[in-house]
mmCIF file of C-alpha atoms and ligand atoms in Angstrom:
data_model
loop_
_atom_site.group_PDB
_atom_site.id
_atom_site.type_symbol
_atom_site.label_atom_id
_atom_site.label_comp_id
_atom_site.label_asym_id
_atom_site.label_seq_id
_atom_site.Cartn_x
_atom_site.Cartn_y
_atom_site.Cartn_z
ATOM 1 C CA MET M 1102 219.092 -92.295 0.471
ATOM 2 C CA HIS M 1103 216.977 -89.107 0.880
ATOM 3 C CA ASN M 1104 215.298 -87.573 -2.057
ATOM 4 C CA PHE M 1105 217.310 -84.310 -1.717
ATOM 5 C CA GLN M 1106 215.533 -82.518 -4.631
ATOM 6 C CA GLN M 1107 212.206 -83.100 -2.974
ATOM 7 C CA ILE M 1108 213.437 -81.908 0.463
ATOM 8 C CA GLN M 1109 214.871 -78.764 -1.086
ATOM 9 C CA GLN M 1110 211.622 -78.098 -3.021
ATOM 10 C CA GLN M 1111 209.609 -78.480 0.132
ATOM 11 C CA ALA M 1112 211.914 -76.183 2.094
ATOM 12 C CA ARG M 1113 211.547 -73.559 -0.533
ATOM 13 C CA GLU M 1114 207.772 -73.736 -0.582
ATOM 14 C CA GLU M 1115 207.654 -73.608 3.230
ATOM 15 C CA ALA M 1116 209.871 -70.579 3.237
ATOM 16 C CA GLN M 1117 207.642 -68.807 0.780
ATOM 17 C CA GLY M 1118 204.641 -69.449 2.974
ATOM 18 C CA LEU M 1119 206.139 -68.036 6.157
ATOM 19 C CA SER M 1120 203.917 -65.232 7.340
ATOM 20 C CA ASP M 1121 205.203 -64.077 10.701
ATOM 21 C CA VAL M 1122 208.233 -64.044 12.929
ATOM 22 C CA LYS M 1123 207.007 -66.978 14.993
ATOM 23 C CA ALA M 1124 206.540 -69.244 11.966
ATOM 24 C CA LEU M 1125 209.966 -68.220 10.855
ATOM 25 C CA GLY M 1126 211.476 -69.360 14.194
ATOM 26 C CA ALA M 1127 209.719 -72.729 13.895
ATOM 27 C CA TYR M 1128 211.017 -73.117 10.312
ATOM 28 C CA ARG M 1129 214.579 -72.328 11.392
ATOM 29 C CA LEU M 1130 214.359 -75.003 14.087
ATOM 30 C CA LYS M 1131 212.828 -77.544 11.715
ATOM 31 C CA TYR M 1132 215.686 -77.339 9.194
ATOM 32 C CA LEU M 1133 218.685 -75.884 11.123
ATOM 33 C CA GLY M 1134 218.011 -76.991 14.705
ATOM 34 C CA LYS M 1135 220.098 -79.553 16.544
ATOM 35 C CA LYS M 1136 217.577 -82.213 15.710
ATOM 36 C CA GLY M 1137 216.587 -80.557 12.405
ATOM 37 C CA ILE M 1138 216.590 -81.938 8.862
ATOM 38 C CA VAL M 1139 220.065 -80.737 7.990
ATOM 39 C CA ALA M 1140 221.531 -82.359 11.111
ATOM 40 C CA GLU M 1141 219.627 -85.568 10.362
ATOM 41 C CA ILE M 1142 221.089 -85.669 6.853
ATOM 42 C CA PHE M 1143 224.582 -85.271 8.232
ATOM 43 C CA ALA M 1144 223.852 -87.992 10.823
ATOM 44 C CA SER M 1145 222.828 -90.355 8.007
ATOM 45 C CA LEU M 1146 226.413 -90.110 6.598
ATOM 46 C CA SER M 1147 227.786 -92.701 8.958
ATOM 47 C CA ALA M 1148 225.363 -95.284 7.686
ATOM 48 C CA ALA M 1149 225.775 -94.393 4.015
ATOM 49 C CA VAL M 1150 227.743 -96.420 1.541
ATOM 50 C CA PRO M 1151 231.163 -94.753 0.719
ATOM 51 C CA GLN M 1152 230.321 -93.811 -2.864
ATOM 52 C CA ASP M 1153 227.237 -91.808 -1.698
ATOM 53 C CA LYS M 1154 228.960 -89.881 1.108
ATOM 54 C CA ALA M 1155 230.216 -87.001 -1.046
ATOM 55 C CA ALA M 1156 226.799 -86.384 -2.620
ATOM 56 C CA ILE M 1157 225.024 -86.556 0.801
ATOM 57 C CA GLY M 1158 227.487 -84.084 2.375
ATOM 58 C CA LYS M 1159 227.071 -81.667 -0.535
ATOM 59 C CA ALA M 1160 223.296 -81.903 -0.459
ATOM 60 C CA ALA M 1161 223.280 -81.147 3.296
ATOM 61 C CA ASN M 1162 225.574 -78.229 2.892
ATOM 62 C CA ASP M 1163 223.599 -76.793 -0.017
ATOM 63 C CA LEU M 1164 220.331 -77.157 1.928
ATOM 64 C CA ARG M 1165 221.791 -75.453 4.936
ATOM 65 C CA ALA M 1166 223.016 -72.535 2.793
ATOM 66 C CA LEU M 1167 219.741 -72.148 0.963
ATOM 67 C CA VAL M 1168 217.559 -72.285 4.083
ATOM 68 C CA THR M 1169 219.830 -69.817 5.802
ATOM 69 C CA GLN M 1170 219.526 -67.437 2.851
ATOM 70 C CA TRP M 1171 215.701 -67.748 2.693
ATOM 71 C CA ILE M 1172 215.456 -67.114 6.443
ATOM 72 C CA GLU M 1173 217.493 -64.009 6.066
ATOM 73 C CA GLU M 1174 215.416 -62.742 3.205
ATOM 74 C CA LYS M 1175 212.160 -63.450 4.899
ATOM 75 C CA SER M 1176 213.046 -61.975 8.272
ATOM 76 C CA LYS M 1177 213.621 -58.558 6.705
ATOM 77 C CA GLY M 1178 210.032 -58.217 5.744
ATOM 78 C CA LEU M 1179 208.133 -60.010 8.484
ATOM 79 C CA ALA M 1180 205.753 -58.500 11.036
ATOM 80 C CA PRO M 1181 205.431 -59.965 14.530
ATOM 81 C CA ALA M 1182 202.765 -62.737 14.979
ATOM 82 C CA GLY M 1183 199.368 -61.336 15.864
ATOM 83 C CA SER M 1184 199.951 -57.907 14.309
ATOM 84 C CA PRO M 1185 197.458 -56.971 11.582
ATOM 85 C CA LEU M 1186 200.324 -57.034 9.098
ATOM 86 C CA ALA M 1187 201.330 -60.610 9.815
ATOM 87 C CA GLY M 1188 200.950 -62.543 6.640
ATOM 88 C CA GLN M 1189 201.832 -59.493 4.540
ATOM 89 C CA ASP M 1190 205.347 -58.915 3.399
ATOM 90 C CA ALA M 1191 205.732 -55.561 5.285
ATOM 91 C CA GLY M 1192 208.913 -53.976 6.427
ATOM 92 C CA ILE M 1193 207.316 -51.960 9.139
ATOM 93 C CA ASP M 1194 204.413 -52.376 11.463
ATOM 94 C CA PRO M 1195 202.577 -49.061 11.878
ATOM 95 C CA SER M 1196 200.346 -50.559 14.569
ATOM 96 C CA LEU M 1197 203.201 -50.784 17.028
ATOM 97 C CA PRO M 1198 203.516 -47.963 19.556
ATOM 98 C CA GLY M 1199 206.074 -45.447 18.238
ATOM 99 C CA THR M 1200 209.027 -43.850 19.843
ATOM 100 C CA ALA M 1201 207.989 -40.223 20.546
ATOM 101 C CA ALA M 1202 210.463 -37.697 19.163
ATOM 102 C CA VAL M 1203 211.529 -35.174 21.794
ATOM 103 C CA LEU M 1204 211.057 -31.836 20.178
ATOM 104 C CA GLY M 1205 213.294 -28.981 21.208
ATOM 105 C CA ARG M 1206 212.439 -25.290 20.860
ATOM 106 C CA PRO M 1207 214.373 -22.076 20.306
ATOM 107 C CA HIS M 1208 216.305 -20.745 23.346
ATOM 108 C CA LEU M 1209 214.474 -17.995 25.182
ATOM 109 C CA LEU M 1210 216.968 -15.398 23.906
ATOM 110 C CA THR M 1211 216.354 -16.543 20.348
ATOM 111 C CA GLN M 1212 212.641 -16.302 20.980
ATOM 112 C CA THR M 1213 212.989 -12.836 22.406
ATOM 113 C CA ILE M 1214 215.152 -11.584 19.515
ATOM 114 C CA ASP M 1215 212.713 -13.088 16.972
ATOM 115 C CA GLU M 1216 209.849 -11.380 18.763
ATOM 116 C CA ILE M 1217 211.681 -8.010 18.734
ATOM 117 C CA ILE M 1218 212.522 -8.380 15.065
ATOM 118 C CA ASP M 1219 208.942 -9.320 14.298
ATOM 119 C CA VAL M 1220 207.581 -6.160 15.900
ATOM 120 C CA PHE M 1221 210.070 -3.907 14.067
ATOM 121 C CA GLU M 1222 209.579 -5.678 10.736
ATOM 122 C CA LYS M 1223 205.832 -5.001 11.023
ATOM 123 C CA LEU M 1224 206.752 -1.310 11.654
ATOM 124 C CA GLY M 1225 208.723 -1.285 8.375
ATOM 125 C CA PHE M 1226 212.281 -1.991 9.528
ATOM 126 C CA ALA M 1227 214.673 -4.396 7.798
ATOM 127 C CA SER M 1228 216.839 -6.681 9.981
ATOM 128 C CA ILE M 1229 220.517 -6.938 9.066
ATOM 129 C CA GLU M 1230 223.359 -8.621 10.958
ATOM 130 C CA THR M 1231 226.850 -7.154 11.014
ATOM 131 C CA PRO M 1232 230.137 -8.662 12.237
ATOM 132 C CA GLU M 1233 231.068 -9.347 15.909
ATOM 133 C CA ILE M 1234 234.668 -8.829 15.210
ATOM 134 C CA GLU M 1235 235.073 -5.100 14.490
ATOM 135 C CA THR M 1236 237.527 -2.346 13.786
ATOM 136 C CA GLU M 1237 238.156 0.615 16.089
ATOM 137 C CA PHE M 1238 236.753 2.834 13.358
ATOM 138 C CA HIS M 1239 233.339 1.154 13.376
ATOM 139 C CA ASN M 1240 233.136 0.549 17.142
ATOM 140 C CA PHE M 1241 234.451 3.963 18.249
ATOM 141 C CA THR M 1242 235.819 6.629 15.819
ATOM 142 C CA GLY M 1243 233.005 6.572 13.336
ATOM 143 C CA LEU M 1244 230.553 6.926 16.228
ATOM 144 C CA ASN M 1245 232.335 10.068 17.487
ATOM 145 C CA ILE M 1246 234.042 8.204 20.381
ATOM 146 C CA ALA M 1247 237.580 9.485 20.270
ATOM 147 C CA LEU M 1248 240.059 6.734 21.267
ATOM 148 C CA ASP M 1249 241.531 8.829 24.096
ATOM 149 C CA HIS M 1250 238.244 10.207 25.246
ATOM 150 C CA PRO M 1251 236.996 9.147 28.732
ATOM 151 C CA SER M 1252 233.541 8.233 27.313
ATOM 152 C CA ARG M 1253 235.313 5.239 25.884
ATOM 153 C CA ASP M 1254 235.463 3.735 29.322
ATOM 154 C CA ALA M 1255 231.734 3.165 29.177
ATOM 155 C CA PHE M 1256 232.397 0.802 26.324
ATOM 156 C CA ASP M 1257 235.318 -1.081 27.754
ATOM 157 C CA THR M 1258 236.539 -3.564 25.186
ATOM 158 C CA PHE M 1259 238.088 -6.946 24.456
ATOM 159 C CA TYR M 1260 240.873 -6.484 21.958
ATOM 160 C CA LEU M 1261 242.020 -9.368 19.777
ATOM 161 C CA ASP M 1262 245.626 -10.247 19.145
ATOM 162 C CA GLN M 1263 245.152 -9.432 15.510
ATOM 163 C CA ASP M 1264 246.030 -6.288 13.514
ATOM 164 C CA ASP M 1265 243.338 -4.325 11.685
ATOM 165 C CA PRO M 1266 244.336 -4.935 8.026
ATOM 166 C CA GLY M 1267 242.891 -1.537 7.085
ATOM 167 C CA ALA M 1268 244.463 0.684 9.820
ATOM 168 C CA LYS M 1269 248.145 0.633 10.557
ATOM 169 C CA GLY M 1270 249.015 -0.076 14.230
ATOM 170 C CA ARG M 1271 245.374 -0.735 15.111
ATOM 171 C CA ARG M 1272 243.980 -3.980 16.412
ATOM 172 C CA LEU M 1273 240.633 -5.740 15.828
ATOM 173 C CA LEU M 1274 238.258 -6.092 18.710
ATOM 174 C CA LEU M 1275 235.054 -7.714 19.780
ATOM 175 C CA ARG M 1276 232.268 -5.143 19.387
ATOM 176 C CA SER M 1277 231.121 -3.656 22.673
ATOM 177 C CA HIS M 1278 227.759 -2.624 21.259
ATOM 178 C CA THR M 1279 225.730 -3.042 18.089
ATOM 179 C CA SER M 1280 226.100 0.634 17.159
ATOM 180 C CA PRO M 1281 228.963 -0.139 14.690
ATOM 181 C CA GLY M 1282 226.159 -1.683 12.632
ATOM 182 C CA GLN M 1283 224.930 1.844 11.990
ATOM 183 C CA ILE M 1284 228.325 2.872 10.534
ATOM 184 C CA ARG M 1285 228.610 -0.271 8.300
ATOM 185 C CA ILE M 1286 225.101 0.002 6.946
ATOM 186 C CA MET M 1287 225.162 3.789 6.426
ATOM 187 C CA LYS M 1288 228.517 3.488 4.585
ATOM 188 C CA GLU M 1289 226.869 1.071 2.191
ATOM 189 C CA HIS M 1290 223.404 2.528 1.804
ATOM 190 C CA LYS M 1291 221.814 5.921 1.252
ATOM 191 C CA PRO M 1292 218.797 7.123 3.117
ATOM 192 C CA PRO M 1293 215.865 6.558 3.572
ATOM 193 C CA LEU M 1294 216.879 3.835 5.925
ATOM 194 C CA ALA M 1295 214.985 1.961 8.641
ATOM 195 C CA VAL M 1296 217.166 -0.906 9.934
ATOM 196 C CA ILE M 1297 217.550 -3.040 13.092
ATOM 197 C CA VAL M 1298 220.777 -4.885 13.819
ATOM 198 C CA PRO M 1299 220.373 -7.794 16.300
ATOM 199 C CA GLY M 1300 223.452 -9.569 17.680
ATOM 200 C CA ARG M 1301 226.022 -10.356 20.410
ATOM 201 C CA VAL M 1302 228.237 -7.860 22.070
ATOM 202 C CA TYR M 1303 231.125 -8.227 24.505
ATOM 203 C CA ARG M 1304 232.440 -6.229 27.484
ATOM 204 C CA PRO M 1305 235.023 -7.281 30.048
ATOM 205 C CA ASP M 1306 232.654 -7.024 32.978
ATOM 206 C CA ALA M 1307 232.887 -9.101 36.117
ATOM 207 C CA VAL M 1308 230.036 -11.628 35.797
ATOM 208 C CA ASP M 1309 227.234 -11.473 38.363
ATOM 209 C CA ALA M 1310 223.394 -11.665 38.401
ATOM 210 C CA SER M 1311 223.101 -8.629 36.119
ATOM 211 C CA HIS M 1312 226.376 -8.593 34.198
ATOM 212 C CA SER M 1313 227.777 -10.953 31.545
ATOM 213 C CA LEU M 1314 230.816 -10.545 29.426
ATOM 214 C CA MET M 1315 228.727 -11.454 26.427
ATOM 215 C CA PHE M 1316 225.158 -10.312 25.920
ATOM 216 C CA HIS M 1317 222.760 -9.360 23.172
ATOM 217 C CA GLN M 1318 221.552 -6.055 21.848
ATOM 218 C CA VAL M 1319 219.224 -4.904 19.085
ATOM 219 C CA GLU M 1320 220.322 -1.679 17.485
ATOM 220 C CA GLY M 1321 217.789 0.294 15.459
ATOM 221 C CA PHE M 1322 218.035 3.444 13.450
ATOM 222 C CA LEU M 1323 216.024 5.478 10.948
ATOM 223 C CA VAL M 1324 217.476 8.100 8.631
ATOM 224 C CA ASP M 1325 215.597 10.376 6.276
ATOM 225 C CA ARG M 1326 214.905 14.087 5.682
ATOM 226 C CA LYS M 1327 213.207 15.817 8.600
ATOM 227 C CA VAL M 1328 213.160 12.987 11.140
ATOM 228 C CA GLN M 1329 212.321 14.309 14.615
ATOM 229 C CA PHE M 1330 212.726 13.238 18.244
ATOM 230 C CA SER M 1331 208.908 12.811 18.379
ATOM 231 C CA ASP M 1332 209.230 10.112 15.717
ATOM 232 C CA LEU M 1333 211.715 8.273 17.901
ATOM 233 C CA LYS M 1334 209.428 8.654 20.944
ATOM 234 C CA GLY M 1335 206.345 7.389 19.048
ATOM 235 C CA LEU M 1336 208.227 4.437 17.619
ATOM 236 C CA LEU M 1337 209.670 3.268 20.920
ATOM 237 C CA MET M 1338 206.341 3.735 22.694
ATOM 238 C CA GLU M 1339 204.650 1.581 20.122
ATOM 239 C CA PHE M 1340 207.335 -1.055 20.263
ATOM 240 C CA CYS M 1341 207.280 -1.280 24.035
ATOM 241 C CA LYS M 1342 203.530 -1.540 24.145
ATOM 242 C CA ARG M 1343 203.515 -4.308 21.561
ATOM 243 C CA PHE M 1344 206.367 -6.166 23.372
ATOM 244 C CA PHE M 1345 205.305 -5.729 26.986
ATOM 245 C CA GLY M 1346 201.592 -4.977 26.736
ATOM 246 C CA SER M 1347 199.416 -1.926 26.186
ATOM 247 C CA SER M 1348 199.096 -0.759 29.830
ATOM 248 C CA LEU M 1349 202.913 -0.112 30.004
ATOM 249 C CA LYS M 1350 204.133 3.295 31.192
ATOM 250 C CA MET M 1351 207.535 4.560 30.056
ATOM 251 C CA ARG M 1352 209.650 7.628 30.435
ATOM 252 C CA PHE M 1353 212.543 9.283 28.530
ATOM 253 C CA ARG M 1354 215.364 10.433 30.825
ATOM 254 C CA PRO M 1355 218.145 12.726 29.496
ATOM 255 C CA HIS M 1356 221.466 11.009 29.029
ATOM 256 C CA PHE M 1357 224.739 11.263 27.088
ATOM 257 C CA PHE M 1358 226.045 9.239 24.215
ATOM 258 C CA PRO M 1359 228.731 10.567 21.828
ATOM 259 C CA PHE M 1360 226.937 9.309 18.755
ATOM 260 C CA THR M 1361 223.507 10.862 19.503
ATOM 261 C CA GLU M 1362 222.519 14.428 20.389
ATOM 262 C CA PRO M 1363 220.226 14.873 22.252
ATOM 263 C CA SER M 1364 220.393 11.481 23.958
ATOM 264 C CA ALA M 1365 218.035 9.727 26.334
ATOM 265 C CA GLU M 1366 217.639 6.500 28.212
ATOM 266 C CA VAL M 1367 214.239 4.906 28.370
ATOM 267 C CA ASP M 1368 212.806 3.419 31.547
ATOM 268 C CA ILE M 1369 209.651 1.369 31.894
ATOM 269 C CA SER M 1370 207.497 1.294 35.055
ATOM 270 C CA ALA M 1371 207.837 -1.870 37.046
ATOM 271 C CA GLU M 1372 204.426 -1.372 38.500
ATOM 272 C CA THR M 1373 202.674 -1.372 35.088
ATOM 273 C CA LEU M 1374 204.708 -4.422 34.167
ATOM 274 C CA GLY M 1375 203.285 -6.220 37.215
ATOM 275 C CA ILE M 1376 206.638 -6.654 38.947
ATOM 276 C CA GLY M 1377 207.126 -4.672 42.140
ATOM 277 C CA LYS M 1378 206.199 -1.030 42.815
ATOM 278 C CA LYS M 1379 207.250 2.505 42.002
ATOM 279 C CA LYS M 1380 210.465 1.518 40.286
ATOM 280 C CA TRP M 1381 211.702 2.645 36.924
ATOM 281 C CA LEU M 1382 213.745 0.068 34.980
ATOM 282 C CA GLU M 1383 216.131 1.067 32.212
ATOM 283 C CA ILE M 1384 215.729 -0.817 28.989
ATOM 284 C CA LEU M 1385 217.502 1.116 26.249
ATOM 285 C CA GLY M 1386 219.626 4.090 25.152
ATOM 286 C CA CYS M 1387 218.637 6.318 22.243
ATOM 287 C CA GLY M 1388 218.819 9.763 20.642
ATOM 288 C CA MET M 1389 219.007 11.798 17.497
ATOM 289 C CA ILE M 1390 222.023 10.668 15.434
ATOM 290 C CA ASN M 1391 224.924 13.134 15.885
ATOM 291 C CA PRO M 1392 225.783 14.967 12.628
ATOM 292 C CA LYS M 1393 229.403 13.907 13.172
ATOM 293 C CA VAL M 1394 228.270 10.308 12.559
ATOM 294 C CA PHE M 1395 226.703 11.316 9.185
ATOM 295 C CA GLU M 1396 229.981 13.021 8.426
ATOM 296 C CA ALA M 1397 231.959 9.832 9.188
ATOM 297 C CA VAL M 1398 229.927 7.785 6.758
ATOM 298 C CA GLY M 1399 230.116 10.424 4.050
ATOM 299 C CA TYR M 1400 226.536 11.729 4.031
ATOM 300 C CA PRO M 1401 226.323 15.365 2.732
ATOM 301 C CA SER M 1402 226.210 17.762 5.678
ATOM 302 C CA GLY M 1403 222.789 18.975 6.807
ATOM 303 C CA LYS M 1404 220.795 16.872 4.370
ATOM 304 C CA TYR M 1405 219.527 14.077 6.683
ATOM 305 C CA THR M 1406 218.418 13.589 10.218
ATOM 306 C CA GLY M 1407 217.718 10.389 12.020
ATOM 307 C CA PHE M 1408 217.449 8.604 15.342
ATOM 308 C CA ALA M 1409 219.061 5.542 16.805
ATOM 309 C CA PHE M 1410 218.473 3.242 19.761
ATOM 310 C CA GLY M 1411 220.130 0.233 21.283
ATOM 311 C CA LEU M 1412 218.209 -2.125 23.570
ATOM 312 C CA GLY M 1413 219.478 -5.007 25.717
ATOM 313 C CA VAL M 1414 217.818 -8.237 24.839
ATOM 314 C CA GLU M 1415 218.566 -10.053 28.108
ATOM 315 C CA ARG M 1416 217.098 -7.049 29.992
ATOM 316 C CA MET M 1417 213.902 -7.153 27.978
ATOM 317 C CA ALA M 1418 213.511 -10.970 28.529
ATOM 318 C CA MET M 1419 214.245 -10.698 32.252
ATOM 319 C CA LEU M 1420 211.647 -7.998 32.691
ATOM 320 C CA LYS M 1421 208.998 -9.694 30.545
ATOM 321 C CA TYR M 1422 209.443 -13.165 32.088
ATOM 322 C CA GLY M 1423 210.470 -12.207 35.669
ATOM 323 C CA ILE M 1424 214.036 -13.709 35.479
ATOM 324 C CA ASN M 1425 216.320 -12.468 38.142
ATOM 325 C CA ASP M 1426 219.747 -13.745 37.095
ATOM 326 C CA ILE M 1427 221.319 -13.157 33.695
ATOM 327 C CA ARG M 1428 223.582 -16.205 34.055
ATOM 328 C CA LEU M 1429 220.505 -18.512 33.711
ATOM 329 C CA PHE M 1430 220.485 -17.665 29.979
ATOM 330 C CA TYR M 1431 223.858 -19.265 29.390
ATOM 331 C CA GLN M 1432 223.918 -22.255 31.687
ATOM 332 C CA ASN M 1433 221.659 -24.250 29.364
ATOM 333 C CA ASP M 1434 219.944 -26.012 32.193
ATOM 334 C CA VAL M 1435 216.865 -27.639 30.600
ATOM 335 C CA ARG M 1436 214.880 -27.110 33.762
ATOM 336 C CA PHE M 1437 215.150 -23.378 33.145
ATOM 337 C CA LEU M 1438 214.896 -23.474 29.391
ATOM 338 C CA ARG M 1439 211.823 -25.630 29.070
ATOM 339 C CA GLN M 1440 209.774 -23.179 31.047
ATOM 340 C CA PHE M 1441 209.653 -20.909 27.997
HETATM 341 N N1 LIG P 2956 225.202 1.690 21.987
HETATM 342 C C1 LIG P 2956 224.594 2.219 23.208
HETATM 343 C C2 LIG P 2956 225.035 1.267 24.352
HETATM 344 O O1 LIG P 2956 225.408 0.127 24.120
HETATM 345 C C3 LIG P 2956 223.159 2.279 23.087
HETATM 346 C C4 LIG P 2956 222.684 3.314 22.101
HETATM 347 C C5 LIG P 2956 222.448 2.954 20.769
HETATM 348 C C6 LIG P 2956 222.518 4.627 22.512
HETATM 349 C C7 LIG P 2956 222.049 3.911 19.857
HETATM 350 C C8 LIG P 2956 222.061 5.564 21.597
HETATM 351 C C9 LIG P 2956 221.805 5.229 20.278
HETATM 352 O O2 LIG P 2956 224.792 1.581 25.514
#
């Protein structure tokens, strides 16, 4: 009969000495293979005397269980043969070529918004987000846009099937511009204020290369005593030069908004931007905050003046990077996105 104790002892020592995956394979074959030691012991059963059979069977089973366990324990910590770590009990092999992580990056619109925020923060503005679901008061009435006034058509709106809990018979809506941010922030805070409000806005426009039913704006406003139109002009010129480059030419063109008086739109010169010739491209609306807006937020009459502006983020990115179709921003085609 075999000396089972000695076989087990030897198997244990050999297992302890295993130093790489190849050696482990050979060890497995030696003990558990078809012609391995465990199989050999079982084969010896037929020739054994009856009173030994139980002990032999048990010894073979025990050996198989132990060897299996040692192999399992060892295989967790072994490096492949030939690697500098073979022979050490290491769980990883840092010399193997790694799997490169594919790094993403912020979406071009996020990059653009971050860049706009960065410029204004350096100029002393705080960035605050306000809700996309708004009340008629914040989106219209507080901004001096009467609900039955035709100027409302310019801000055509998606209404929600949900009542405004604060105004009887009125429904909530998706904001059609970021200007309601002015109302919310002025209601909460007293001047001096210098704030920008970045975010999404919604309008039921037919989608084409230059219209989307969702897009992004950055609102900005500054309120204090004795703020003048020249302050607005200086700020926007500084912003545009920092965003587009210092050779940029821009112009202020008279316009109308119910919440600013006087109002203007700002165009930048395509030529100085390096795209096309002799064309002026509109990038934002602005003006001096209408005293009716100060009244709506409860500021004392005549005490403060201020300016406001609202710029289109997609517009800015399209002009800066020469993108000709607004839909590219939302299709999430990596061939487009990874260019920026
Ligand atoms: N809210 C206006 C729009 O969406 C832009 C604007 C903002 C104009 C602030 C004047 C002052 O067109």
